[in-house]
XYZ file of C-alpha atoms in Angstrom:
774
model
C 12.719 -15.230 -24.868
C 11.375 -17.012 -27.960
C 12.379 -20.575 -28.733
C 13.922 -19.688 -32.104
C 16.439 -17.258 -30.620
C 19.966 -17.596 -32.033
C 22.334 -19.841 -30.067
C 24.944 -18.272 -27.822
C 27.453 -21.080 -28.335
C 26.606 -23.479 -31.110
C 28.145 -26.510 -29.445
C 26.418 -25.803 -26.113
C 23.099 -24.449 -27.327
C 21.092 -27.285 -25.758
C 22.629 -26.612 -22.375
C 21.901 -22.917 -22.533
C 18.297 -22.947 -23.689
C 16.416 -26.050 -22.591
C 12.746 -27.059 -22.745
C 10.692 -28.111 -19.768
C 9.570 -31.594 -18.856
C 8.259 -33.595 -21.746
C 4.708 -33.647 -20.390
C 4.639 -29.907 -19.672
C 2.900 -27.374 -21.891
C 5.730 -25.265 -23.273
C 4.037 -21.924 -22.796
C 5.350 -18.512 -21.935
C 3.822 -16.710 -18.973
C 1.582 -14.083 -20.525
C 0.301 -12.494 -17.326
C 0.576 -8.734 -17.203
C 3.859 -7.337 -15.894
C 2.468 -3.824 -15.625
C 0.146 -2.258 -13.054
C -1.640 1.013 -12.401
C 0.621 2.840 -9.959
C -1.222 5.891 -8.685
C -2.798 7.142 -11.894
C -0.381 5.785 -14.534
C 0.310 2.364 -16.016
C 3.898 1.367 -15.146
C 6.084 -1.736 -15.454
C 6.527 -3.632 -12.204
C 9.227 -5.893 -10.873
C 9.826 -8.021 -7.802
C 12.058 -7.230 -4.854
C 15.017 -9.359 -3.756
C 14.218 -10.217 -0.148
C 16.276 -13.416 -0.308
C 19.856 -13.204 0.972
C 22.275 -13.826 -1.904
C 24.787 -16.173 -0.299
C 27.670 -15.827 -2.726
C 31.360 -15.680 -1.849
C 31.256 -11.923 -1.332
C 28.376 -12.134 1.116
C 30.158 -14.800 3.123
C 33.397 -12.832 3.137
C 31.572 -9.650 4.183
C 29.913 -11.350 7.161
C 33.127 -13.089 8.220
C 34.867 -9.712 8.247
C 32.266 -8.091 10.517
C 33.281 -7.749 14.122
C 31.415 -6.593 17.207
C 31.859 -2.963 16.203
C 30.176 -3.465 12.829
C 27.340 -5.427 14.431
C 26.831 -2.615 16.956
C 26.821 -0.062 14.133
C 24.170 -2.048 12.267
C 21.869 -2.382 15.304
C 22.406 1.232 16.379
C 21.602 2.533 12.894
C 18.353 0.549 12.811
C 17.102 2.241 15.964
C 18.433 5.638 14.931
C 16.648 5.448 11.576
C 13.427 4.424 13.331
C 13.761 7.491 15.569
C 14.328 9.746 12.550
C 11.395 8.204 10.699
C 9.121 8.813 13.676
C 10.323 12.407 14.003
C 9.907 13.332 10.356
C 6.547 11.559 9.986
C 5.198 13.383 13.039
C 6.341 16.705 11.580
C 4.724 15.837 8.236
C 1.468 14.859 9.970
C 1.448 18.007 12.073
C 2.156 20.221 9.055
C -0.570 18.419 7.092
C -3.210 19.055 9.758
C -2.014 22.582 10.411
C -2.324 23.470 6.728
C -5.702 21.761 6.230
C -7.263 23.344 9.291
C -6.112 26.841 8.320
C -6.806 26.656 4.565
C -10.223 25.061 5.027
C -10.879 27.318 8.014
C -10.287 30.511 6.041
C -12.580 29.220 3.285
C -15.386 28.382 5.720
C -15.040 31.667 7.615
C -15.306 33.743 4.427
C -18.267 31.694 3.205
C -19.960 31.940 6.605
C -19.507 35.701 6.739
C -21.097 36.104 3.312
C -24.002 33.922 4.385
C -24.471 36.094 7.468
C -24.604 39.123 5.151
C -27.218 37.241 3.021
C -24.948 37.349 -0.043
C -25.820 33.785 -0.914
C -24.688 33.698 -4.556
C -21.363 35.284 -3.712
C -20.916 32.772 -0.885
C -21.567 29.929 -3.342
C -19.034 31.323 -5.825
C -16.360 31.690 -3.168
C -17.051 28.198 -1.844
C -17.156 26.452 -5.220
C -14.294 28.360 -6.876
C -11.962 27.895 -3.920
C -12.760 24.166 -3.927
C -12.173 23.999 -7.679
C -8.864 25.852 -7.416
C -7.603 23.555 -4.669
C -8.712 20.417 -6.533
C -7.211 21.663 -9.792
C -3.908 22.405 -8.066
C -3.797 18.937 -6.490
C -4.692 17.263 -9.802
C -2.123 19.212 -11.847
C 0.848 18.565 -9.570
C -0.125 14.910 -9.296
C -0.663 14.358 -13.021
C 2.442 16.200 -14.196
C 4.960 15.736 -11.369
C 4.207 12.383 -9.755
C 1.208 10.307 -10.912
C 2.292 7.644 -8.413
C 1.051 9.957 -5.643
C -2.592 9.616 -6.709
C -4.987 7.728 -4.463
C -4.371 6.707 -0.881
C -1.095 4.902 -1.530
C -1.981 2.058 0.827
C -2.461 -0.512 -2.009
C 0.913 0.460 -3.497
C 2.738 0.269 -0.153
C 1.006 -3.000 0.722
C 2.098 -4.457 -2.622
C 5.658 -3.208 -2.006
C 5.777 -4.954 1.362
C 4.559 -8.094 -0.409
C 7.544 -7.928 -2.778
C 6.231 -5.852 -5.712
C 8.371 -2.944 -6.835
C 7.029 -0.173 -9.058
C 8.857 2.942 -10.273
C 8.387 6.100 -8.276
C 6.069 4.887 -5.516
C 8.531 5.814 -2.742
C 10.568 8.593 -4.371
C 11.171 12.054 -2.949
C 9.059 13.528 -5.752
C 6.143 11.321 -4.731
C 6.659 12.329 -1.101
C 6.439 16.051 -1.832
C 3.398 15.710 -4.115
C 1.716 13.415 -1.589
C 2.028 15.953 1.222
C 1.134 19.071 -0.781
C -1.546 17.364 -2.887
C -3.199 15.782 0.160
C -3.418 19.168 1.870
C -5.060 20.714 -1.192
C -7.450 17.797 -1.804
C -8.650 17.528 1.805
C -9.038 21.321 2.057
C -11.157 21.397 -1.108
C -14.202 19.806 0.607
C -13.805 16.631 -1.442
C -14.841 13.667 0.654
C -11.330 12.251 0.864
C -9.168 11.430 3.842
C -5.648 12.065 5.038
C -4.880 8.729 6.726
C -4.054 6.804 3.545
C -1.781 9.571 2.198
C -0.093 9.716 5.617
C 0.674 5.986 5.412
C 2.209 6.568 1.972
C 4.067 9.624 3.279
C 5.517 7.665 6.186
C 6.578 4.878 3.838
C 8.283 7.346 1.479
C 10.199 8.931 4.366
C 11.283 5.494 5.588
C 12.357 4.416 2.101
C 14.437 7.562 1.633
C 16.207 6.975 4.955
C 16.834 3.376 3.913
C 18.732 4.195 0.731
C 22.094 3.488 2.320
C 23.413 6.961 1.592
C 23.788 8.939 -1.624
C 26.912 9.782 -3.577
C 25.110 12.650 -5.298
C 24.519 14.441 -2.002
C 27.742 13.343 -0.341
C 26.037 10.926 2.082
C 28.620 8.160 1.917
C 28.949 7.396 5.624
C 30.005 3.758 5.977
C 27.390 3.122 8.645
C 24.659 3.678 6.059
C 25.900 0.973 3.697
C 24.322 -1.766 5.830
C 20.898 -0.818 4.440
C 21.639 -1.253 0.744
C 19.303 -4.233 0.471
C 15.595 -4.820 0.092
C 15.171 -6.689 3.394
C 16.165 -3.807 5.661
C 14.309 -1.289 3.480
C 11.192 -3.429 3.783
C 11.403 -3.309 7.582
C 11.887 0.464 7.573
C 8.922 0.954 5.220
C 6.805 -1.173 7.559
C 7.757 1.114 10.450
C 6.992 4.128 8.253
C 3.490 2.860 7.448
C 2.791 2.332 11.157
C 4.043 5.846 11.880
C 1.702 7.223 9.194
C -1.411 5.895 10.926
C -0.059 7.047 14.285
C 0.403 10.566 12.903
C -2.998 10.656 11.187
C -5.047 9.610 14.226
C -2.551 10.027 17.058
C -2.992 6.323 17.642
C 0.478 4.804 18.227
C -0.662 1.311 19.233
C -3.278 1.302 16.475
C -0.560 2.214 13.979
C 1.569 -0.773 14.966
C -1.394 -3.134 14.768
C -2.453 -1.647 11.425
C 0.981 -2.376 9.975
C 0.848 -5.901 11.399
C -2.717 -6.755 10.375
C -3.073 -4.983 7.041
C 0.253 -3.900 5.559
C 3.096 -6.305 6.327
C 3.452 -9.673 4.622
C 6.395 -10.647 6.884
C 6.561 -9.943 10.588
C 8.796 -10.824 13.517
C 9.236 -9.715 17.126
C 12.266 -7.487 16.437
C 10.246 -5.565 13.852
C 7.387 -5.222 16.347
C 9.705 -3.510 18.837
C 11.060 -1.068 16.263
C 7.608 -0.252 14.888
C 6.347 0.416 18.425
C 9.359 2.624 19.124
C 8.701 4.565 15.903
C 5.052 5.222 16.724
C 5.953 6.151 20.301
C 8.274 8.847 18.922
C 5.394 10.081 16.744
C 3.009 10.277 19.717
C 5.475 12.148 21.927
C 6.421 14.740 19.299
C 2.801 15.308 18.276
C 1.795 15.805 21.896
C 4.479 18.466 22.299
C 3.466 20.245 19.086
C -0.228 20.185 19.987
C 0.513 21.729 23.363
C 2.098 24.628 21.468
C -0.979 25.006 19.283
C -3.376 24.935 22.215
C -1.768 28.181 23.366
C -3.127 29.831 20.198
C 0.050 30.015 18.128
C -1.165 27.953 15.177
C -3.880 30.106 13.648
C -7.189 28.288 13.324
C -5.561 24.971 14.153
C -5.990 23.388 17.554
C -9.298 21.519 17.555
C -8.841 19.363 14.504
C -7.670 15.937 13.489
C -4.737 15.458 15.833
C -6.886 16.095 18.887
C -8.575 12.970 20.211
C -12.328 12.718 19.779
C -12.754 12.732 23.541
C -16.491 12.182 23.433
C -17.019 9.710 26.245
C -14.981 10.711 29.236
C -17.973 9.826 31.426
C -18.924 6.251 32.230
C -20.866 4.400 29.538
C -23.606 2.068 30.742
C -25.264 -0.550 28.568
C -27.367 -3.622 29.220
C -28.288 -6.907 27.583
C -31.215 -5.258 25.819
C -28.751 -3.069 23.927
C -26.988 -6.053 22.320
C -29.554 -6.746 19.519
C -29.320 -3.190 18.099
C -25.518 -3.451 18.207
C -25.653 -6.769 16.350
C -28.005 -5.199 13.806
C -25.495 -2.369 13.339
C -22.812 -4.941 12.623
C -24.947 -6.777 10.055
C -25.946 -3.540 8.310
C -22.343 -2.332 8.364
C -21.152 -5.567 6.761
C -23.735 -5.347 3.972
C -23.155 -1.649 3.360
C -19.373 -2.080 3.506
C -19.326 -4.873 0.932
C -21.710 -2.906 -1.301
C -19.449 0.123 -0.909
C -16.446 -1.940 -2.046
C -18.417 -3.318 -4.981
C -19.409 0.154 -6.222
C -15.947 1.586 -5.621
C -14.339 -1.081 -7.798
C -16.827 -0.404 -10.604
C -16.140 3.340 -10.473
C -12.375 2.797 -10.439
C -12.612 0.638 -13.565
C -14.502 3.418 -15.336
C -11.932 5.988 -14.189
C -9.115 3.772 -15.456
C -10.702 3.642 -18.908
C -11.050 7.423 -18.993
C -7.535 7.993 -17.633
C -6.066 5.988 -20.507
C -7.101 8.779 -22.888
C -4.608 11.247 -21.444
C -3.759 13.762 -18.749
C -6.442 16.233 -19.802
C -9.183 13.704 -19.084
C -7.720 12.914 -15.655
C -7.795 16.579 -14.667
C -11.232 17.054 -16.241
C -12.691 14.260 -14.080
C -11.180 15.801 -10.952
C -12.629 19.230 -11.760
C -16.025 17.745 -12.605
C -16.172 15.908 -9.277
C -15.158 19.095 -7.460
C -17.913 21.172 -9.087
C -20.509 18.471 -8.466
C -19.408 18.177 -4.828
C -19.570 21.938 -4.260
C -23.060 22.218 -5.755
C -24.283 19.292 -3.681
C -22.757 20.447 -0.415
C -23.983 24.011 -0.798
C -27.445 23.082 -2.030
C -28.442 20.295 0.348
C -28.631 22.414 3.544
C -31.430 24.420 1.907
C -33.583 21.286 1.917
C -33.685 20.870 5.701
C -35.571 23.001 8.162
C -33.898 25.243 10.715
C -33.906 24.349 14.386
C -34.058 26.505 17.472
C -30.866 26.857 19.437
C -30.928 24.738 22.614
C -31.024 26.705 25.828
C -28.349 24.531 27.428
C -25.882 24.564 24.526
C -22.265 24.067 25.551
C -21.079 26.552 22.913
C -22.331 29.621 21.105
C -25.444 29.080 19.018
C -25.383 29.778 16.174
C -21.647 29.179 15.780
C -19.746 32.090 14.264
C -16.550 30.962 12.575
C -15.082 27.724 11.324
C -16.058 24.829 13.582
C -18.957 24.035 15.855
C -22.225 22.150 16.102
C -24.491 25.073 15.268
C -24.066 26.646 11.813
C -26.500 29.460 11.054
C -26.315 29.173 7.230
C -29.610 30.693 5.934
C -31.519 30.464 9.219
C -32.943 33.359 11.199
C -31.271 34.562 14.430
C -31.527 32.049 17.270
C -31.718 29.116 14.858
C -29.174 26.807 13.202
C -28.965 24.429 10.234
C -27.934 20.992 11.462
C -26.923 19.697 8.006
C -24.745 22.747 7.379
C -23.115 22.091 10.752
C -21.831 18.818 9.322
C -21.049 19.950 5.782
C -19.371 23.299 6.422
C -16.691 21.768 8.608
C -13.624 19.670 7.990
C -14.168 15.916 8.113
C -12.513 15.810 11.522
C -14.947 18.340 12.947
C -17.884 16.552 11.322
C -16.808 13.345 13.056
C -16.506 15.249 16.321
C -20.043 16.606 15.928
C -21.444 13.144 15.159
C -19.588 11.482 18.039
C -20.482 14.190 20.579
C -22.311 13.151 23.711
C -25.440 14.893 25.036
C -26.458 15.906 21.500
C -29.412 13.575 20.925
C -31.732 16.443 19.993
C -29.364 18.438 17.789
C -29.814 16.535 14.512
C -32.958 15.620 12.602
C -33.645 12.152 11.225
C -33.876 13.471 7.652
C -30.551 15.266 8.090
C -28.768 12.060 9.029
C -30.259 10.197 6.080
C -29.307 12.926 3.587
C -25.805 13.229 5.025
C -25.265 9.463 4.941
C -26.334 9.090 1.302
C -24.257 12.117 0.320
C -21.115 10.835 2.032
C -21.628 7.328 0.666
C -21.834 8.551 -2.935
C -19.246 11.336 -2.829
C -16.579 9.207 -1.139
C -16.874 6.613 -3.922
C -16.610 9.120 -6.766
C -13.915 11.237 -5.104
C -11.438 8.441 -4.442
C -10.397 7.636 -8.001
C -9.430 11.138 -9.154
C -5.835 12.051 -9.948
C -5.023 13.465 -6.519
C -3.883 12.096 -3.139
C -7.049 10.771 -1.504
C -7.638 8.413 1.397
C -10.588 6.226 2.340
C -10.212 5.946 6.110
C -11.805 9.241 7.178
C -14.641 9.171 4.565
C -15.576 5.675 5.713
C -15.612 6.860 9.352
C -17.838 9.843 8.482
C -20.207 7.693 6.431
C -20.435 5.000 9.095
C -20.938 7.527 11.880
C -23.836 9.153 10.011
C -25.721 5.909 9.420
C -24.943 4.741 12.969
C -26.468 7.896 14.383
C -29.427 7.445 12.011
C -30.023 3.942 13.437
C -29.713 5.318 16.950
C -32.365 7.952 16.213
C -34.690 5.261 14.848
C -34.282 3.184 18.009
C -34.814 6.269 20.144
C -35.913 5.602 23.715
C -36.047 1.834 23.155
C -32.337 1.629 23.948
C -30.022 2.958 26.635
C -27.241 4.082 24.286
C -26.874 7.689 23.186
C -26.906 8.761 19.549
C -23.228 9.683 19.737
C -22.344 6.167 20.853
C -24.374 4.728 17.980
C -22.320 6.958 15.678
C -19.095 5.458 17.058
C -20.421 1.923 16.617
C -21.693 2.756 13.138
C -18.246 4.010 12.134
C -16.704 0.816 13.508
C -19.165 -1.417 11.650
C -18.668 0.371 8.328
C -14.887 0.237 8.737
C -15.088 -3.475 9.480
C -17.420 -4.067 6.537
C -15.213 -2.191 4.088
C -11.633 -2.704 5.310
C -12.101 -6.083 7.077
C -9.656 -5.333 9.881
C -10.553 -6.112 13.467
C -7.815 -5.718 16.080
C -6.180 -2.619 14.591
C -9.495 -0.872 13.920
C -10.684 -1.657 17.423
C -7.602 -0.081 18.993
C -7.629 2.923 16.633
C -11.259 3.704 17.515
C -10.524 3.319 21.218
C -7.586 5.701 20.901
C -9.782 8.145 18.967
C -12.571 8.131 21.526
C -10.284 7.778 24.550
C -12.606 5.384 26.371
C -11.821 1.765 27.146
C -15.403 1.089 28.268
C -16.439 0.922 24.598
C -14.192 -2.085 23.976
C -16.805 -4.914 24.237
C -19.305 -3.177 21.962
C -16.688 -2.237 19.354
C -15.302 -5.787 19.346
C -18.751 -7.265 18.769
C -19.693 -4.874 15.991
C -16.357 -5.337 14.191
C -16.539 -9.124 14.338
C -20.118 -9.211 13.047
C -19.559 -6.676 10.247
C -16.396 -8.410 9.012
C -18.037 -11.835 9.076
C -21.051 -10.627 7.095
C -18.985 -8.660 4.573
C -16.557 -11.549 3.939
C -19.457 -13.520 2.485
C -19.758 -11.006 -0.374
C -16.305 -9.763 -1.430
C -12.839 -8.924 -0.153
C -10.976 -6.177 1.655
C -11.274 -2.828 -0.132
C -7.500 -2.468 -0.452
C -7.143 -5.991 -1.837
C -9.860 -5.254 -4.395
C -8.108 -2.023 -5.403
C -4.816 -3.888 -5.801
C -6.547 -6.383 -8.065
C -8.052 -3.587 -10.178
C -4.633 -1.946 -10.426
C -3.046 -5.222 -11.515
C -0.553 -5.810 -8.688
C 0.560 -9.471 -8.512
C -0.128 -9.737 -4.785
C 0.525 -13.111 -3.157
C -2.178 -14.066 -0.659
C -1.468 -15.800 2.620
C -3.419 -18.866 1.566
C -3.390 -21.109 -1.483
C -6.474 -21.616 -3.618
C -7.949 -25.123 -3.407
C -7.250 -25.852 -7.092
C -3.509 -25.370 -6.431
C -3.563 -28.640 -4.492
C -4.390 -30.429 -7.739
C -1.314 -29.114 -9.565
C 2.426 -29.549 -9.286
C 5.003 -26.859 -9.962
C 5.864 -28.598 -13.242
C 2.300 -27.919 -14.408
C 2.731 -24.130 -14.345
C 6.444 -23.380 -14.786
C 7.028 -21.390 -17.969
C 9.711 -21.886 -20.584
C 12.023 -22.172 -22.355
C 14.634 -21.809 -19.632
C 17.691 -19.603 -20.056
C 20.950 -20.809 -18.489
C 24.494 -19.540 -17.921
C 27.705 -21.529 -17.565
C 29.916 -21.178 -14.533
C 32.557 -19.660 -16.824
C 30.742 -17.802 -19.566
C 31.780 -15.831 -22.619
C 31.116 -12.092 -22.272
C 29.301 -11.989 -25.615
C 26.898 -14.686 -24.472
C 26.095 -12.776 -21.274
C 25.450 -9.577 -23.204
C 23.196 -11.438 -25.627
C 21.222 -13.005 -22.790
C 20.709 -9.663 -21.069
C 19.695 -7.873 -24.259
C 17.287 -10.522 -25.510
C 15.530 -11.307 -22.235
C 14.050 -9.306 -19.375
C 14.608 -12.031 -16.789
C 16.203 -11.013 -13.494
C 17.643 -14.376 -12.456
C 19.567 -17.027 -14.373
C 20.530 -20.544 -13.247
C 24.272 -21.201 -13.401
C 25.363 -24.722 -14.332
C 28.720 -26.443 -14.392
C 29.579 -28.829 -17.195
C 32.686 -30.629 -18.349
C 35.545 -30.041 -17.630
C 34.407 -28.465 -14.330
C 31.913 -31.250 -13.636
C 31.508 -34.797 -14.895
C 27.823 -34.193 -15.648
C 25.688 -31.038 -15.826
C 25.042 -29.838 -12.276
C 23.233 -26.793 -10.914
C 25.761 -24.486 -9.233
C 23.354 -21.700 -8.220
C 21.520 -18.573 -9.360
C 22.934 -15.228 -10.465
C 20.954 -11.998 -10.646
C 20.699 -9.723 -13.644
C 21.921 -6.749 -11.598
C 25.050 -8.668 -10.625
C 25.796 -9.623 -14.235
C 25.526 -5.984 -15.259
C 27.829 -5.005 -12.376
C 30.400 -7.539 -13.615
C 30.212 -6.224 -17.164
C 30.480 -2.647 -15.940
C 33.655 -3.471 -13.959
C 35.213 -5.235 -17.006
C 37.340 -7.658 -14.962
C 37.391 -10.143 -17.838
C 39.533 -13.246 -18.354
C 41.380 -14.071 -21.536
C 40.939 -17.814 -21.014
C 38.066 -19.811 -19.465
C 39.628 -20.428 -16.048
C 38.282 -19.867 -12.554
C 39.071 -16.512 -10.979
C 39.553 -17.832 -7.451
C 40.794 -15.473 -4.734
C 41.582 -12.770 -7.314
C 37.877 -11.907 -7.320
C 38.235 -10.184 -3.942
C 40.969 -7.906 -5.338
C 38.827 -6.710 -8.234
C 35.464 -6.462 -6.452
C 33.942 -5.654 -3.086
C 30.523 -6.364 -1.602
C 29.564 -2.723 -2.227
C 29.770 -3.333 -5.985
C 26.787 -5.681 -5.697
C 24.752 -3.719 -3.154
C 21.222 -2.692 -4.043
C 21.045 0.646 -5.797
C 18.910 3.483 -4.479
C 15.425 4.330 -5.714
C 15.443 4.924 -9.460
C 19.180 4.152 -9.803
C 19.286 1.031 -11.959
C 22.152 0.166 -14.309
C 21.038 -0.984 -17.768
C 22.811 -3.244 -20.212
C 22.313 -0.642 -22.949
C 24.560 1.763 -21.037
C 27.581 -0.564 -21.153
C 29.907 -0.303 -24.157
C 32.163 -3.258 -24.959
C 34.650 -3.796 -27.777
C 34.658 -6.847 -30.046
C 37.783 -8.068 -28.276
C 36.088 -7.820 -24.878
C 33.044 -9.681 -26.178
C 35.283 -12.703 -26.872
C 36.662 -12.767 -23.330
C 35.291 -14.720 -20.362
C 33.780 -14.146 -16.910
C 33.970 -16.530 -13.984
C 30.512 -16.389 -12.412
C 31.203 -18.752 -9.500
C 32.224 -16.157 -6.852
C 29.173 -13.992 -7.657
C 26.534 -16.728 -7.844
C 24.114 -17.515 -5.026
C 25.294 -21.054 -4.414
C 22.376 -21.961 -2.146
C 19.168 -20.786 -3.842
C 15.818 -22.168 -2.761
C 14.875 -25.176 -4.881
C 11.890 -27.512 -5.058
C 11.370 -30.757 -6.917
C 9.061 -30.724 -9.903
C 6.526 -32.977 -8.149
C 5.860 -30.552 -5.272
C 2.277 -29.289 -5.127
C 1.771 -25.746 -6.315
C 0.032 -24.830 -3.050
C 3.034 -25.918 -0.999
C 5.404 -24.023 -3.282
C 3.302 -20.866 -2.948
C 3.468 -20.979 0.857
C 7.268 -21.391 0.688
C 7.618 -18.634 -1.904
C 5.576 -16.132 0.099
C 6.737 -16.939 3.603
C 10.416 -16.714 2.720
C 9.923 -13.681 0.473
C 11.429 -15.104 -2.690
C 11.818 -13.604 -6.116
C 12.976 -16.810 -7.826
C 12.268 -20.423 -6.926
C 14.248 -23.015 -8.889
C 12.496 -26.215 -9.964
C 14.759 -29.256 -10.240
C 13.876 -32.731 -11.542
C 13.065 -35.391 -8.970
C 14.397 -38.064 -11.285
C 17.931 -37.538 -12.566
C 17.929 -36.310 -16.156
C 20.199 -34.512 -18.565
C 18.856 -31.117 -17.476
C 19.955 -30.132 -13.928
C 17.096 -27.649 -13.586
C 13.558 -27.679 -14.945
C 12.611 -24.011 -14.640
C 12.198 -20.969 -12.413
C 9.016 -19.936 -10.618
C 8.358 -16.235 -10.094
C 5.364 -14.535 -8.473
C 3.635 -14.232 -11.857
C 3.563 -18.033 -12.139
C 1.365 -18.147 -9.025
C -1.190 -15.692 -10.405
C -4.653 -17.198 -11.054
C -4.725 -15.683 -14.560
C -1.659 -17.688 -15.554
C -2.684 -20.927 -13.845
C -6.272 -20.933 -15.086
C -5.071 -19.925 -18.549
C -2.903 -23.049 -18.693
C -5.623 -25.274 -17.229
C -9.068 -24.031 -18.358
C -10.777 -27.071 -16.844
C -10.028 -25.660 -13.401
C -12.162 -22.626 -14.226
C -15.236 -24.799 -14.689
C -14.638 -26.799 -11.507
C -13.985 -23.587 -9.585
C -17.245 -22.081 -10.865
C -19.202 -25.176 -9.882
C -17.767 -25.052 -6.361
C -18.694 -21.374 -6.015
C -22.225 -22.028 -7.245
C -22.590 -24.766 -4.663
C -21.139 -22.759 -1.766
C -22.499 -19.258 -2.470
C -25.583 -19.530 -4.708
C -27.285 -16.462 -3.229
C -24.211 -14.226 -3.527
C -23.670 -15.147 -7.175
C -27.286 -14.198 -7.924
C -26.823 -10.823 -6.216
C -23.512 -9.906 -7.866
């Protein structure tokens, strides 16, 4: 709100709109309050994780007996069970569809190649890929742009307290599932794990809506979840279930949610997340057993089946440690370089996407055509190889999957590069990880495949379609790992397949910077605990090397998208500042008993979501802070129209006019607006007693607290508003309100430009080589 706004009450104008401390720069926070959600620029808000301890909350908890507490606990576990069940069904359907759609495409193409109808095979391959990509891009661009990308940055920001329209809606869920199937089936180098995390989060969010009047779901047991705190916990369980469904890695899914996704964690949430992923694993195992009997078409050997490549004992010696360390160093460098290029490409895509929907779809189609030409043309560059006499399967392979694709080769020969390209990503990973296959791939093939995957995965991620990074990074890392293993050759005791596993681990660690969760996921994929020491070493080395260059790929994407994500640590320059140095103004206040017209004016002229409530004479001898009231609660009061003719306290009558349900969090997309409320001139002159509806115990800090300390409090508690009060008694009972945007570096460094220079000097001293490189 501008400083020259008209007064709400002439005699009390100074108490309603007050400046900040005299030494503070009276600036308005100009940091962006919009972000790129999926493929569109959208306004963003913060979530209310803090418990609003007003009179209605206290009365509601006092009225709860053992039965209500049992209902609440029982519903938590029941919803976790339902989330696990539905996510497992979504993951199974996703894999079933991808394996069959892509399988039919590869079978038709393979048959035409066998008949030496090469141009017709290329047309079928490229046009089917284009049609699938176009379908995914159209439904994403026109139905739910929030479904574009992997969804992990959006869900991670949500769990940090950032809310954006449509990221967890049922429309996004449907487009995410259908679009991911089409995109992965189109031979684009995109993955399904990220979209599955987003899918699981959407399912969890929909279950956590607390019922729906539109669909008649008004069961009283559901009303306990009409708040952001419980929805956050359910979404965390949903994200863990997504990873569990994508890789059939239940423990890895829990650790992924803990290490990468969640900003708040506790033991009770750990139990429920583990229970959710256990449900996923059990249901998937039952469904896969059905498919192994041949009732699922071409499905049965794909992504949900473990990459059981090392059932035999793995032996390694001290001499094998240096090559493993080298893999970790290379993976860290390549992973950080991958993140650097991906961010640059995403920035270019964002500029193009701003021009309109046509350009978004055009980029997607262009990438699809380029990918098809590259994938179909590259196998012609490598020489054919003779089929091994001791092959464990038919050579050449006739059909969809297998290690020996004939392509253009003569009978009795196979094209090793085509064996990787003309398969789904899951089957390509299986081929690379396979044991006893040291002689099946050529050195040039591995190099070509690595460069191809590295480039295509970067350019494919930013298109307007559901696309993940997990699987492409695994494929890329496995190819360069096997390439390193072939270079080492007989100098080491490790097989090429094991080098592929370690290469995938190192590239994942270098790009995504996770350690524990990635280690467990890879172990669950390969089904061999003997690999644990080597995978731990390679992950630790790759992460350490990559951290010297840039950040986690998902954190970098969030920064490009503009999400105001609060990190776990405070920047060193925050120790030099106090909260009074960054709090924005002027501050907007409400009285404990306020005129309806003033409230309406405040809501219409500002976009703030929290307002300090103060008591003045005659209710208090001097101005005193009573608490904080939310915008949504003010709108609920105006909508109910329980106004007073005189400025007196409502008292116990408030419980006759209102219930706690009136102030419960609305469902996704259901937000009341002040513009929708119609009031007469007579009603505008009436009064509202805000005391029963005000959070009387908001979190407050003194104006001399360091900004770093305030940030830790703000993030750890999960606040949306943090009140700043004066340390020395003054006329103003409150100095200002801190929100997450006040902790953003853009705002802080904009207010204090001298910190930019000192920060740059420190970076030049600490990382001179890195600054020269980048």
